mmCIF file of C-alpha atoms in Angstrom:
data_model
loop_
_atom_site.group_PDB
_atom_site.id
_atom_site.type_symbol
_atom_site.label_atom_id
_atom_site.label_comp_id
_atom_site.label_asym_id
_atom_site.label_seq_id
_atom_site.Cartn_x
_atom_site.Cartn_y
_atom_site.Cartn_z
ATOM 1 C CA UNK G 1 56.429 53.044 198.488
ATOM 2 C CA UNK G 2 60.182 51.956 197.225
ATOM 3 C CA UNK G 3 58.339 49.944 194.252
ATOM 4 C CA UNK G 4 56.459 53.456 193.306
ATOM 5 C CA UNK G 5 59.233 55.738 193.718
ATOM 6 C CA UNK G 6 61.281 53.485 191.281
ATOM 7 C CA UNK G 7 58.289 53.727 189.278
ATOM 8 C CA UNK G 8 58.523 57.585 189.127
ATOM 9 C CA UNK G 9 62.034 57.505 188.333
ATOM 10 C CA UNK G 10 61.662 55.406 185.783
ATOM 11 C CA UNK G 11 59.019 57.305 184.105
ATOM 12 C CA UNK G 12 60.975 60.631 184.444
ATOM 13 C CA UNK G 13 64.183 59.011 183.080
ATOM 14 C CA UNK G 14 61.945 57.869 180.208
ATOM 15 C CA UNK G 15 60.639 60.787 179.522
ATOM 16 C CA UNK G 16 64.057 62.722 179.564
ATOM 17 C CA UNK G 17 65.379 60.047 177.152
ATOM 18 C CA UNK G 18 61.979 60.669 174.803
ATOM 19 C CA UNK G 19 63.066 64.714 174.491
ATOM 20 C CA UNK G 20 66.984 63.848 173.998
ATOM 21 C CA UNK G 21 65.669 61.751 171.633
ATOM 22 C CA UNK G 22 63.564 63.806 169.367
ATOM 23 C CA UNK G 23 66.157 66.597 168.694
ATOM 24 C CA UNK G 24 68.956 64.167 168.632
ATOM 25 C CA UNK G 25 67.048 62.305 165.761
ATOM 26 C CA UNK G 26 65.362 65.541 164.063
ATOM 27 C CA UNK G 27 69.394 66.938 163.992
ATOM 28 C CA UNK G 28 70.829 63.726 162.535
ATOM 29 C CA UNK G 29 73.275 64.549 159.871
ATOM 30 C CA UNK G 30 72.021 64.433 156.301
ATOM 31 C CA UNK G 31 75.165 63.465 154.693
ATOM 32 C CA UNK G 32 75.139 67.045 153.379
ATOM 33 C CA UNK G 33 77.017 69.941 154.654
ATOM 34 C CA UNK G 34 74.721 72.363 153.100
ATOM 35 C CA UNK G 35 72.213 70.508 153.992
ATOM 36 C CA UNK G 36 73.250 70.500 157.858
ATOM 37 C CA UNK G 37 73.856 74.659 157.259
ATOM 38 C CA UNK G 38 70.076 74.940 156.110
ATOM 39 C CA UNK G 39 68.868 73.128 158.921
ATOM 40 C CA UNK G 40 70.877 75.009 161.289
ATOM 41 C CA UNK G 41 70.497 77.900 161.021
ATOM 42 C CA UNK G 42 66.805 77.389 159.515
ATOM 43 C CA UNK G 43 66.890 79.121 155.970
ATOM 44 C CA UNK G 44 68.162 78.574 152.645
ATOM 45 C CA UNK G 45 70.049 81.027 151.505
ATOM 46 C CA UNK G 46 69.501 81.660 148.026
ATOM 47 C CA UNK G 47 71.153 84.188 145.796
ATOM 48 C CA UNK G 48 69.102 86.248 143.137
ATOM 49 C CA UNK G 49 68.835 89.190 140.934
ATOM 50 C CA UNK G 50 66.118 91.634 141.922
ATOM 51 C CA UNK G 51 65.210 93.344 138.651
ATOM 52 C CA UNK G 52 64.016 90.405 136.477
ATOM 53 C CA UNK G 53 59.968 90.878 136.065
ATOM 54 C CA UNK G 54 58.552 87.346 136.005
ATOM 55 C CA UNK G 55 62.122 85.773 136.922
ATOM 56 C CA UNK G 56 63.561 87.311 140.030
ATOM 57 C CA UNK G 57 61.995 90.933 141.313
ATOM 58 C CA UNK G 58 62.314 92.858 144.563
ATOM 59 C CA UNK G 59 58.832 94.324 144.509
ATOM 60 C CA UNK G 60 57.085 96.973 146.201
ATOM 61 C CA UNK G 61 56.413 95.199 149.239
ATOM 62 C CA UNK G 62 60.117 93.915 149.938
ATOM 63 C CA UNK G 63 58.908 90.426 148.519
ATOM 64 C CA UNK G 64 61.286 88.679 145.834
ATOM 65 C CA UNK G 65 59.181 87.168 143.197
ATOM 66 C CA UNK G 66 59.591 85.511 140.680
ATOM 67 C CA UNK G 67 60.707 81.900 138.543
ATOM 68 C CA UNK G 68 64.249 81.763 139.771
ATOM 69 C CA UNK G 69 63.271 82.959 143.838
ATOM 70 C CA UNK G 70 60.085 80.658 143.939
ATOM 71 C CA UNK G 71 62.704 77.401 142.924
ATOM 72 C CA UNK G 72 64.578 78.793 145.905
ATOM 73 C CA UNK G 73 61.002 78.311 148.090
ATOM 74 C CA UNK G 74 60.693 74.767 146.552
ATOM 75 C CA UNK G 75 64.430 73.313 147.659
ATOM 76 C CA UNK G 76 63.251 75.022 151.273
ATOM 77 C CA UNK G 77 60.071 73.034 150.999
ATOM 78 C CA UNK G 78 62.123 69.919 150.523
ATOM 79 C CA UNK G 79 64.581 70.789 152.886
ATOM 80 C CA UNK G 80 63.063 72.371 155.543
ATOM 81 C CA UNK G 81 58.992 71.331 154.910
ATOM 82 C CA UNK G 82 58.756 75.396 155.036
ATOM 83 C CA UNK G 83 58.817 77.275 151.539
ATOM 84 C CA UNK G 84 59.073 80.655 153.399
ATOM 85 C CA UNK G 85 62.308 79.760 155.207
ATOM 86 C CA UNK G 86 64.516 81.218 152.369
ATOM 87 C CA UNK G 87 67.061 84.932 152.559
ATOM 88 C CA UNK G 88 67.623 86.406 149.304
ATOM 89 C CA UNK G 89 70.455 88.012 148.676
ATOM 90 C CA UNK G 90 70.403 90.231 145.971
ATOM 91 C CA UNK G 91 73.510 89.916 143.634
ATOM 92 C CA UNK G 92 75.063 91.449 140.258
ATOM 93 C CA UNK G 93 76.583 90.168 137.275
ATOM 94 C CA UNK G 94 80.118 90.441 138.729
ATOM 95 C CA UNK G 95 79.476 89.006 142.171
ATOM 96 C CA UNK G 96 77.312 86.085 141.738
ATOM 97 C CA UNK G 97 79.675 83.330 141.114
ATOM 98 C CA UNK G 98 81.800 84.576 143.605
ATOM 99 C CA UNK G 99 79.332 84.390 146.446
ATOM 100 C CA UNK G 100 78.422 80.891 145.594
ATOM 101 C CA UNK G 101 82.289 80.075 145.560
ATOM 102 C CA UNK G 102 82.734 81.964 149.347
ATOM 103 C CA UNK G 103 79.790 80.653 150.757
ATOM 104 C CA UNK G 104 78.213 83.775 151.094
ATOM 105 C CA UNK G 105 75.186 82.133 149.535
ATOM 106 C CA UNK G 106 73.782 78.430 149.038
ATOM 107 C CA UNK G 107 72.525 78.278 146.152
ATOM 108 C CA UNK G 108 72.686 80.562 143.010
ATOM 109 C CA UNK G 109 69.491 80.387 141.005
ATOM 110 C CA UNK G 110 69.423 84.186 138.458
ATOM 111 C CA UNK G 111 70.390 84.172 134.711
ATOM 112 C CA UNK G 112 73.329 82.604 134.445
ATOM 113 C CA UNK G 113 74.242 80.689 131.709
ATOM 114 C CA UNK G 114 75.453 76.881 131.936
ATOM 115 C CA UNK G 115 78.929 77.056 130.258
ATOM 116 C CA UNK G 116 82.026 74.816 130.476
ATOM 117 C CA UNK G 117 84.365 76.975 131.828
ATOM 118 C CA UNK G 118 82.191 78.128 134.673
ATOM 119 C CA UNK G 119 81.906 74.408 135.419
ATOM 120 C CA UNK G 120 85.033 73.032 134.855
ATOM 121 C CA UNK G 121 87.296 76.002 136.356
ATOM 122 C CA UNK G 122 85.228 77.372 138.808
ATOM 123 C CA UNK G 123 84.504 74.775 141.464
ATOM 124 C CA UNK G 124 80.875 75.131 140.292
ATOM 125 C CA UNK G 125 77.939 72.806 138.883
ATOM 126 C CA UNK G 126 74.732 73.329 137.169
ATOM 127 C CA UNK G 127 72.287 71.170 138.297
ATOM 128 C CA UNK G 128 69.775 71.503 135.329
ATOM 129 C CA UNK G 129 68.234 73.838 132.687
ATOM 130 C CA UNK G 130 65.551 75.945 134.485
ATOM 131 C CA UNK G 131 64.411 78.024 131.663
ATOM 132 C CA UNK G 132 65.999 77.576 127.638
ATOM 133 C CA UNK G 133 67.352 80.884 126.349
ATOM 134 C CA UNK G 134 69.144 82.337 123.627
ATOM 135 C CA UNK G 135 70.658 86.127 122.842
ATOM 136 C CA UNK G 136 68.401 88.482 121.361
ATOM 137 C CA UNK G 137 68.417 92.313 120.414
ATOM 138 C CA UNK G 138 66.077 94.681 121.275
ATOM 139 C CA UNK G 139 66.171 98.168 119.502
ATOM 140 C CA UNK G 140 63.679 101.231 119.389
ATOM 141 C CA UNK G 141 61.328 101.195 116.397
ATOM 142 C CA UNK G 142 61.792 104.439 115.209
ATOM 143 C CA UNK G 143 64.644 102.644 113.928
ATOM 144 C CA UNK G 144 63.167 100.727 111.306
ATOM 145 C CA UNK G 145 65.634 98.137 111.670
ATOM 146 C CA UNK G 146 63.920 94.787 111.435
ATOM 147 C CA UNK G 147 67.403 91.966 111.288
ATOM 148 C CA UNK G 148 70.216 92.239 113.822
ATOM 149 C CA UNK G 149 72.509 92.192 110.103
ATOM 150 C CA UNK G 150 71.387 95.787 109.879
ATOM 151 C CA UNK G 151 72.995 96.843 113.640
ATOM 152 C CA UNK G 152 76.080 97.293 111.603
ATOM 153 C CA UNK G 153 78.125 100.233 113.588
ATOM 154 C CA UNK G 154 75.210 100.561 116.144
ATOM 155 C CA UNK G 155 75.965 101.329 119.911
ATOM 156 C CA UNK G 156 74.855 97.917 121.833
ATOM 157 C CA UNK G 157 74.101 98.034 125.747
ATOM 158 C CA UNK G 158 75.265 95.169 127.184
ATOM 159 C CA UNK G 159 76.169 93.939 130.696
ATOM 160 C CA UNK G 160 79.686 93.352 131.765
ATOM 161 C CA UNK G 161 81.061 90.102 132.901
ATOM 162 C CA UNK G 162 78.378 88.053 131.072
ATOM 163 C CA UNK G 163 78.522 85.394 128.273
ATOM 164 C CA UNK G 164 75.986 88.181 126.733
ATOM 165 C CA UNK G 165 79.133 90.106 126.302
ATOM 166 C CA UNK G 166 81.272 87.907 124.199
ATOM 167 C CA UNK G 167 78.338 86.440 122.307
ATOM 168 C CA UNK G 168 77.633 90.193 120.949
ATOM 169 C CA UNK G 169 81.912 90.351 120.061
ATOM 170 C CA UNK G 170 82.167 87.172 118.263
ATOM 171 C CA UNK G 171 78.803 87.470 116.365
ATOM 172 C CA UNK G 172 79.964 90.664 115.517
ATOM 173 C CA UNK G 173 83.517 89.830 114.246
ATOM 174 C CA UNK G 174 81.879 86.688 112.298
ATOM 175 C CA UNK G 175 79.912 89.235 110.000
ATOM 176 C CA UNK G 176 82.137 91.910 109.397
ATOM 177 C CA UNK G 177 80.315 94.270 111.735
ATOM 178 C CA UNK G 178 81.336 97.071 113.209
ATOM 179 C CA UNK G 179 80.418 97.031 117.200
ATOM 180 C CA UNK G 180 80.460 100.176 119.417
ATOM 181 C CA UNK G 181 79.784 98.316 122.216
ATOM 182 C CA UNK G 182 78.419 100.570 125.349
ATOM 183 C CA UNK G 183 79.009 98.723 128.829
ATOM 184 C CA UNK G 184 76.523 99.253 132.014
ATOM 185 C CA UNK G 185 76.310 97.401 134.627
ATOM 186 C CA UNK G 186 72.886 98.881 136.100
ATOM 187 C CA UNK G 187 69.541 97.823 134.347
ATOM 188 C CA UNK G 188 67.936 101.168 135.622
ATOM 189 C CA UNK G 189 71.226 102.976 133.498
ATOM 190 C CA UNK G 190 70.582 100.363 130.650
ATOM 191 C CA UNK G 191 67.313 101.774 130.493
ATOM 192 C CA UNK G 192 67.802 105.556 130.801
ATOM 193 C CA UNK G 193 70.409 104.848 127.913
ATOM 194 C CA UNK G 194 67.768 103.229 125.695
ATOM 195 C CA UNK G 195 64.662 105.473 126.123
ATOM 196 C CA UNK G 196 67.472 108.345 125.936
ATOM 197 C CA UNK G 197 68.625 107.182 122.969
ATOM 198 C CA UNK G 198 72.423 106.859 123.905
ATOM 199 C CA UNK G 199 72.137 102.875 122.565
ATOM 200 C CA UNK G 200 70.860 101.936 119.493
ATOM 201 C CA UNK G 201 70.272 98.270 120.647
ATOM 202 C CA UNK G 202 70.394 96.380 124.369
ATOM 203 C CA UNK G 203 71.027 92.677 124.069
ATOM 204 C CA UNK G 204 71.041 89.774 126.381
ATOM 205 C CA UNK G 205 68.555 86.825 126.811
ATOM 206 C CA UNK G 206 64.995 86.994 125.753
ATOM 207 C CA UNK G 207 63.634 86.216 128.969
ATOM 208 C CA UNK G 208 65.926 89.490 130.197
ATOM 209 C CA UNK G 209 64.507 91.391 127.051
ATOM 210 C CA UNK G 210 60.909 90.777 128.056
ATOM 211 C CA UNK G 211 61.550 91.640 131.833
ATOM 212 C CA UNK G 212 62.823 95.091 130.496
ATOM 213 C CA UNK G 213 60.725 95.701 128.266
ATOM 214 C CA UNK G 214 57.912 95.270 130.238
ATOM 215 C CA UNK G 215 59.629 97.194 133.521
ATOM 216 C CA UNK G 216 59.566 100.238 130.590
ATOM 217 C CA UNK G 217 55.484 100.326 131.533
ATOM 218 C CA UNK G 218 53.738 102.282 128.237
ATOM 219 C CA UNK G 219 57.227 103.143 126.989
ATOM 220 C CA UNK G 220 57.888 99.650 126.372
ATOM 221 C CA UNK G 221 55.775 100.037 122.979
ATOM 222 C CA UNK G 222 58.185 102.089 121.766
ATOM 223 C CA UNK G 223 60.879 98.714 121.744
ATOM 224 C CA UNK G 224 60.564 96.023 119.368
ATOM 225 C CA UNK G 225 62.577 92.653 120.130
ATOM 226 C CA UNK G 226 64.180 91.548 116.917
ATOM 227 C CA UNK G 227 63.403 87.765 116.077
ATOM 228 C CA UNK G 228 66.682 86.401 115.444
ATOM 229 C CA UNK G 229 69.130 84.584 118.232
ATOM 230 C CA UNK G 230 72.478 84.845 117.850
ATOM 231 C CA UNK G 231 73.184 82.230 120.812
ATOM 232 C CA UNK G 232 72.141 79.250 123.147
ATOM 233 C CA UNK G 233 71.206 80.475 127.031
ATOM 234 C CA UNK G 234 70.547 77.489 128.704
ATOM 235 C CA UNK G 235 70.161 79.182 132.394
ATOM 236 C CA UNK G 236 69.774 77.065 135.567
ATOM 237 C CA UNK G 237 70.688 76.796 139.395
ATOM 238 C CA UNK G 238 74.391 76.600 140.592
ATOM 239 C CA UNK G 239 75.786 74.740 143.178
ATOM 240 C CA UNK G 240 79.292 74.345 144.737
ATOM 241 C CA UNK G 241 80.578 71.144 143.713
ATOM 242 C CA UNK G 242 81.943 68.830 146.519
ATOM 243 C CA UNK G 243 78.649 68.355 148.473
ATOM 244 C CA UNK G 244 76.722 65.991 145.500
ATOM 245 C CA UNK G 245 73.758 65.087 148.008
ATOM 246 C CA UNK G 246 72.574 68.788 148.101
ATOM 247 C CA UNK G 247 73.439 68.873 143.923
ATOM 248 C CA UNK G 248 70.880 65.791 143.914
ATOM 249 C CA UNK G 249 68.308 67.317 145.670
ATOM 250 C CA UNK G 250 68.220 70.630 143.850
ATOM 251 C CA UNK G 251 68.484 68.780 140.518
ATOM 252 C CA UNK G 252 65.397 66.455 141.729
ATOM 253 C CA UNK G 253 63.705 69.412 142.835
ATOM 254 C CA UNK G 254 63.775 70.441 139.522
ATOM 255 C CA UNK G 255 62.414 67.391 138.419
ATOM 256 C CA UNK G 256 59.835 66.881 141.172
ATOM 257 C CA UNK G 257 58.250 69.981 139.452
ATOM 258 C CA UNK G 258 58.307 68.789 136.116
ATOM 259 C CA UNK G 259 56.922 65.095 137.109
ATOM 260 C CA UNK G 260 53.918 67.310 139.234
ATOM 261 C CA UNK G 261 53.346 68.847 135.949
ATOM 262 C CA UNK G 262 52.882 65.586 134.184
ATOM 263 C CA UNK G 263 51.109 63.656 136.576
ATOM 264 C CA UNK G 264 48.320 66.931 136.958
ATOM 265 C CA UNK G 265 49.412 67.452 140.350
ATOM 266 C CA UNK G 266 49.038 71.180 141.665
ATOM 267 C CA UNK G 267 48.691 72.439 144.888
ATOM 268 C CA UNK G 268 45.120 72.768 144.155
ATOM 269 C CA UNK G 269 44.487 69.533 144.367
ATOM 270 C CA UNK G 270 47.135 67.694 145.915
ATOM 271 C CA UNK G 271 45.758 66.448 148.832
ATOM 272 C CA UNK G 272 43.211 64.305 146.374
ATOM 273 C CA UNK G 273 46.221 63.029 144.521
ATOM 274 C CA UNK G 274 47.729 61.369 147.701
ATOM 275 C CA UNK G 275 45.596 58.806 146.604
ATOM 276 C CA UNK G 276 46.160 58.620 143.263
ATOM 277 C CA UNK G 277 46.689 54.769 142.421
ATOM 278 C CA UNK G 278 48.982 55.353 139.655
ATOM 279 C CA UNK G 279 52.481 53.736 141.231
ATOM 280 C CA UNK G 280 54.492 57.007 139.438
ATOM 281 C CA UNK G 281 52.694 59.217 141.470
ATOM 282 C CA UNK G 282 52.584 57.728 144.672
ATOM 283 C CA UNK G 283 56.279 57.349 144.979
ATOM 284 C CA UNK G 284 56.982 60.923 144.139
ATOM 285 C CA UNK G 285 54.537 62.385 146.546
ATOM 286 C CA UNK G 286 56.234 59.570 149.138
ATOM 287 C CA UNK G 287 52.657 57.694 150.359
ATOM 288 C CA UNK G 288 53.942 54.139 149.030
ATOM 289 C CA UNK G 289 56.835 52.544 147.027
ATOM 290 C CA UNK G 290 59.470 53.572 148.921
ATOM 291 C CA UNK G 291 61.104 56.151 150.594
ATOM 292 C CA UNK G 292 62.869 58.449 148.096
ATOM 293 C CA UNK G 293 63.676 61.336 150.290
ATOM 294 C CA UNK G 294 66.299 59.531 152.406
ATOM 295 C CA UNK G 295 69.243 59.043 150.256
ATOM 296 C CA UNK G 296 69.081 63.005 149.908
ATOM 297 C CA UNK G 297 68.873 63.851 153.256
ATOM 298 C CA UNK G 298 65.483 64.626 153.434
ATOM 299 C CA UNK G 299 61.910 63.937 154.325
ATOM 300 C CA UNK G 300 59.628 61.104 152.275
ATOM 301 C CA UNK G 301 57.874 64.266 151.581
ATOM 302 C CA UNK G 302 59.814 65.855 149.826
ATOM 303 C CA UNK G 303 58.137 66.396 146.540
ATOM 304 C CA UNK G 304 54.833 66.633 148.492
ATOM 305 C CA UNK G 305 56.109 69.573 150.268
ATOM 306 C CA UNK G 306 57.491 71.229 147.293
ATOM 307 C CA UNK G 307 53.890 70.340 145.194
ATOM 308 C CA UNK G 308 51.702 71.831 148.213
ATOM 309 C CA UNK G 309 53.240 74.728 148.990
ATOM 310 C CA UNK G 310 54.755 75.801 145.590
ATOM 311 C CA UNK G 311 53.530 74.426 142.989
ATOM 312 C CA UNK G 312 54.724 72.336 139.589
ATOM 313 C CA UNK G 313 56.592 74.161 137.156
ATOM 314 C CA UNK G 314 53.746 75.466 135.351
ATOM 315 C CA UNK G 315 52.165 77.083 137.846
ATOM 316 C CA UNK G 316 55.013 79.107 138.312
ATOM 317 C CA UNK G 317 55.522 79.764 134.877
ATOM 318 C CA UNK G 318 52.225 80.713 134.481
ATOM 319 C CA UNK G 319 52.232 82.521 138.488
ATOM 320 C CA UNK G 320 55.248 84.877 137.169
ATOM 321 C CA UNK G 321 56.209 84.602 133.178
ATOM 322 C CA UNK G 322 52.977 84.605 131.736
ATOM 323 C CA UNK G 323 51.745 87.944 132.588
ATOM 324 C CA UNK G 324 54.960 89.258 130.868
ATOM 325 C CA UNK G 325 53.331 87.518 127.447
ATOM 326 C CA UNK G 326 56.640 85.275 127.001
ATOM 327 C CA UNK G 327 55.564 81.991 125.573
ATOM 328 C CA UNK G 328 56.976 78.779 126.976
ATOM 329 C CA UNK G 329 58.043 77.559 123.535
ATOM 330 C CA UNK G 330 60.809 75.372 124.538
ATOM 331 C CA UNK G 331 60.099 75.113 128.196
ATOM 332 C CA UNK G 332 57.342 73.070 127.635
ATOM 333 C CA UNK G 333 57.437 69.656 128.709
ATOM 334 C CA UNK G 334 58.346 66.787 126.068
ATOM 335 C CA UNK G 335 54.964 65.653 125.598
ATOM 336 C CA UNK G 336 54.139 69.551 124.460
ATOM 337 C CA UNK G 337 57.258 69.586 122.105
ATOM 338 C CA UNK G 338 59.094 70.967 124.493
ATOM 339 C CA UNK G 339 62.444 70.435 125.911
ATOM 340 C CA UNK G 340 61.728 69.873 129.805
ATOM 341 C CA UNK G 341 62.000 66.261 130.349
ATOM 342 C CA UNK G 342 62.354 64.574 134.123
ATOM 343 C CA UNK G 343 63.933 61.285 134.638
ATOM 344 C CA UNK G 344 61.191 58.842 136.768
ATOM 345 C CA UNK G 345 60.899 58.442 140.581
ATOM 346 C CA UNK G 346 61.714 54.541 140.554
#
């Protein structure tokens, strides 16, 4: 009787051990704070415009869509094994870099241009180029203008706060040109003040040009985008620097993508590629080589997760941008002529 009460115990007290266990183990720390954040409170919170077509919308159905939000649903994927577990938050032009700085947000991943001063005076790093830019001008054809020389004295839209802003000044001042520069904030003002004819020209990136012009529905014939760039726009994800495990893992994230593009593997057929016998592949989707999750703070899955449940970087270029008719050009990969090019897995 004494031998199988012990026995009981014993079992109980293992079992108790087995759930402290679990959690204990599931809630080590990743060597991350914003990591540990994520996981606590069970989202990424990711910071986003919400009136980019094809880069990061707030449609009709109170769904963010989008380039920049579905990179946000890949680091959650890595992080949490969950691509749905991200918050937007929608931000502007003049509070973005300041929520990143606060806290308010975890990630920033919208237009914003890699510069030095944002990253050397700021507190701030860029942990890649997600999508290759450059300044353009878009102007109504009834114009006739056909070269951004011929915008001399024209009224220019453009949004405060931006390198967009100073790019249109100094190209300006370079060519003698006289600039009546209009500022707005607001893309829905932006747009009222193009179609009503209040600015001759609206310029910012190309990728913003082509999310305006096609958020102008059948009016957006009536715009021509001018073929010359007056500037480089390399646009990516920001982090707050200090925490360079979570800067790793959104950088690789970036890179899992690319490599998923490379290898052929799409969430189509990922489960076949698990057994893929190519030694490139198999470490990056974490079935043999190695465990390459761990030194970020994550899962051996990592890149699996982020593969199955969002995809490699073309399919969501071709999920979001390619509708808009924006070709990838530069944001093809290297062995396209392009300039997206991921270190290896090794």
């Amino acid at each position: 009787m004494t031998r199988r009460l012990l026995s009981l115990l014993a079992g109980c007290a293992g079992l108790a051990l087995a759930a402290f266990a679990g959690p204990a183990q599931a809630q080590a720390p990743s060597g991350s704070a914003t990591i540990d954040a994520i996981r606590a409170r069970g989202a990424l919170v990711c910071g986003t415009s919400a009136d980019l077509p094809g880069f990061a919308v707030l449609n009709e159905r109170g769904e963010y869509t989008g380039l920049y939000t579905d990179f946000c649903r890949a680091i959650a994927a890595a992080v949490l094994g969950d691509a749905t577990k991200v918050r937007f938050v929608t931000t502007t032009y003049a509070n973005r870099l300041t929520a990143l700085q606060t806290g308010e947000i975890d990630i920033l991943s919208s237009n914003t241009t890699w510069t030095q001063p944002r990253e050397a005076a700021l507190g701030l790093m860029f942990t890649g180029v997600l999508f290759y830019d450059g300044q353009g001008f878009m102007v109504n054809k009834k114009l006739g203008v056909q070269s951004i020389k011929e915008l001399d004295g024209a009224s220019v839209c453009v949004q405060p706060g931006t390198t967009t802003e100073k790019n249109l000044a100094d190209f300006f001042r370079a060519n003698n040109m006289r600039l009546n520069p209009v500022i707005i904030e607001s893309v829905e003002e932006i747009r009222n003040a193009m179609i009503g004819g209040r600015c001759d020209a609206f310029t910012v990136g190309t990728s913003t040009l082509a999310a305006f012009r096609a958020g102008l529905g059948a009016r957006g014939d009536d715009f021509v985008v001018l073929p010359e760039l007056i500037s480089k726009e390399p646009l990516g994800p920001v982090v707050r620097k200090g925490d360079d495990r979570f800067f790793d893992l959104v950088r690789w994230t970036q890179n899992a993508m690319h490599l998923g593009e490379e290898f052929g593997i799409t969430r189509a057929n990922i489960e076949q590629m698990m057994s893929d016998p190519r030694p490139d592949v198999q470490r990056l989707l974490g079935v043999a080589g190695g465990d390459f999750g761990k030194d970020m703070g994550v899962s051996a899955q990592w890149a699996a997760n982020i593969l199955r449940q969002v995809g490699n970087y073309a399919e969501i270029w071709d999920r979001n941008v390619a509708p808009m008719g924006l070709p990838r050009g530069r944001n093809q990969l290297y062995t396209q002529g392009g300039l997206q090019y991921a270190p290896p897995v090794r």
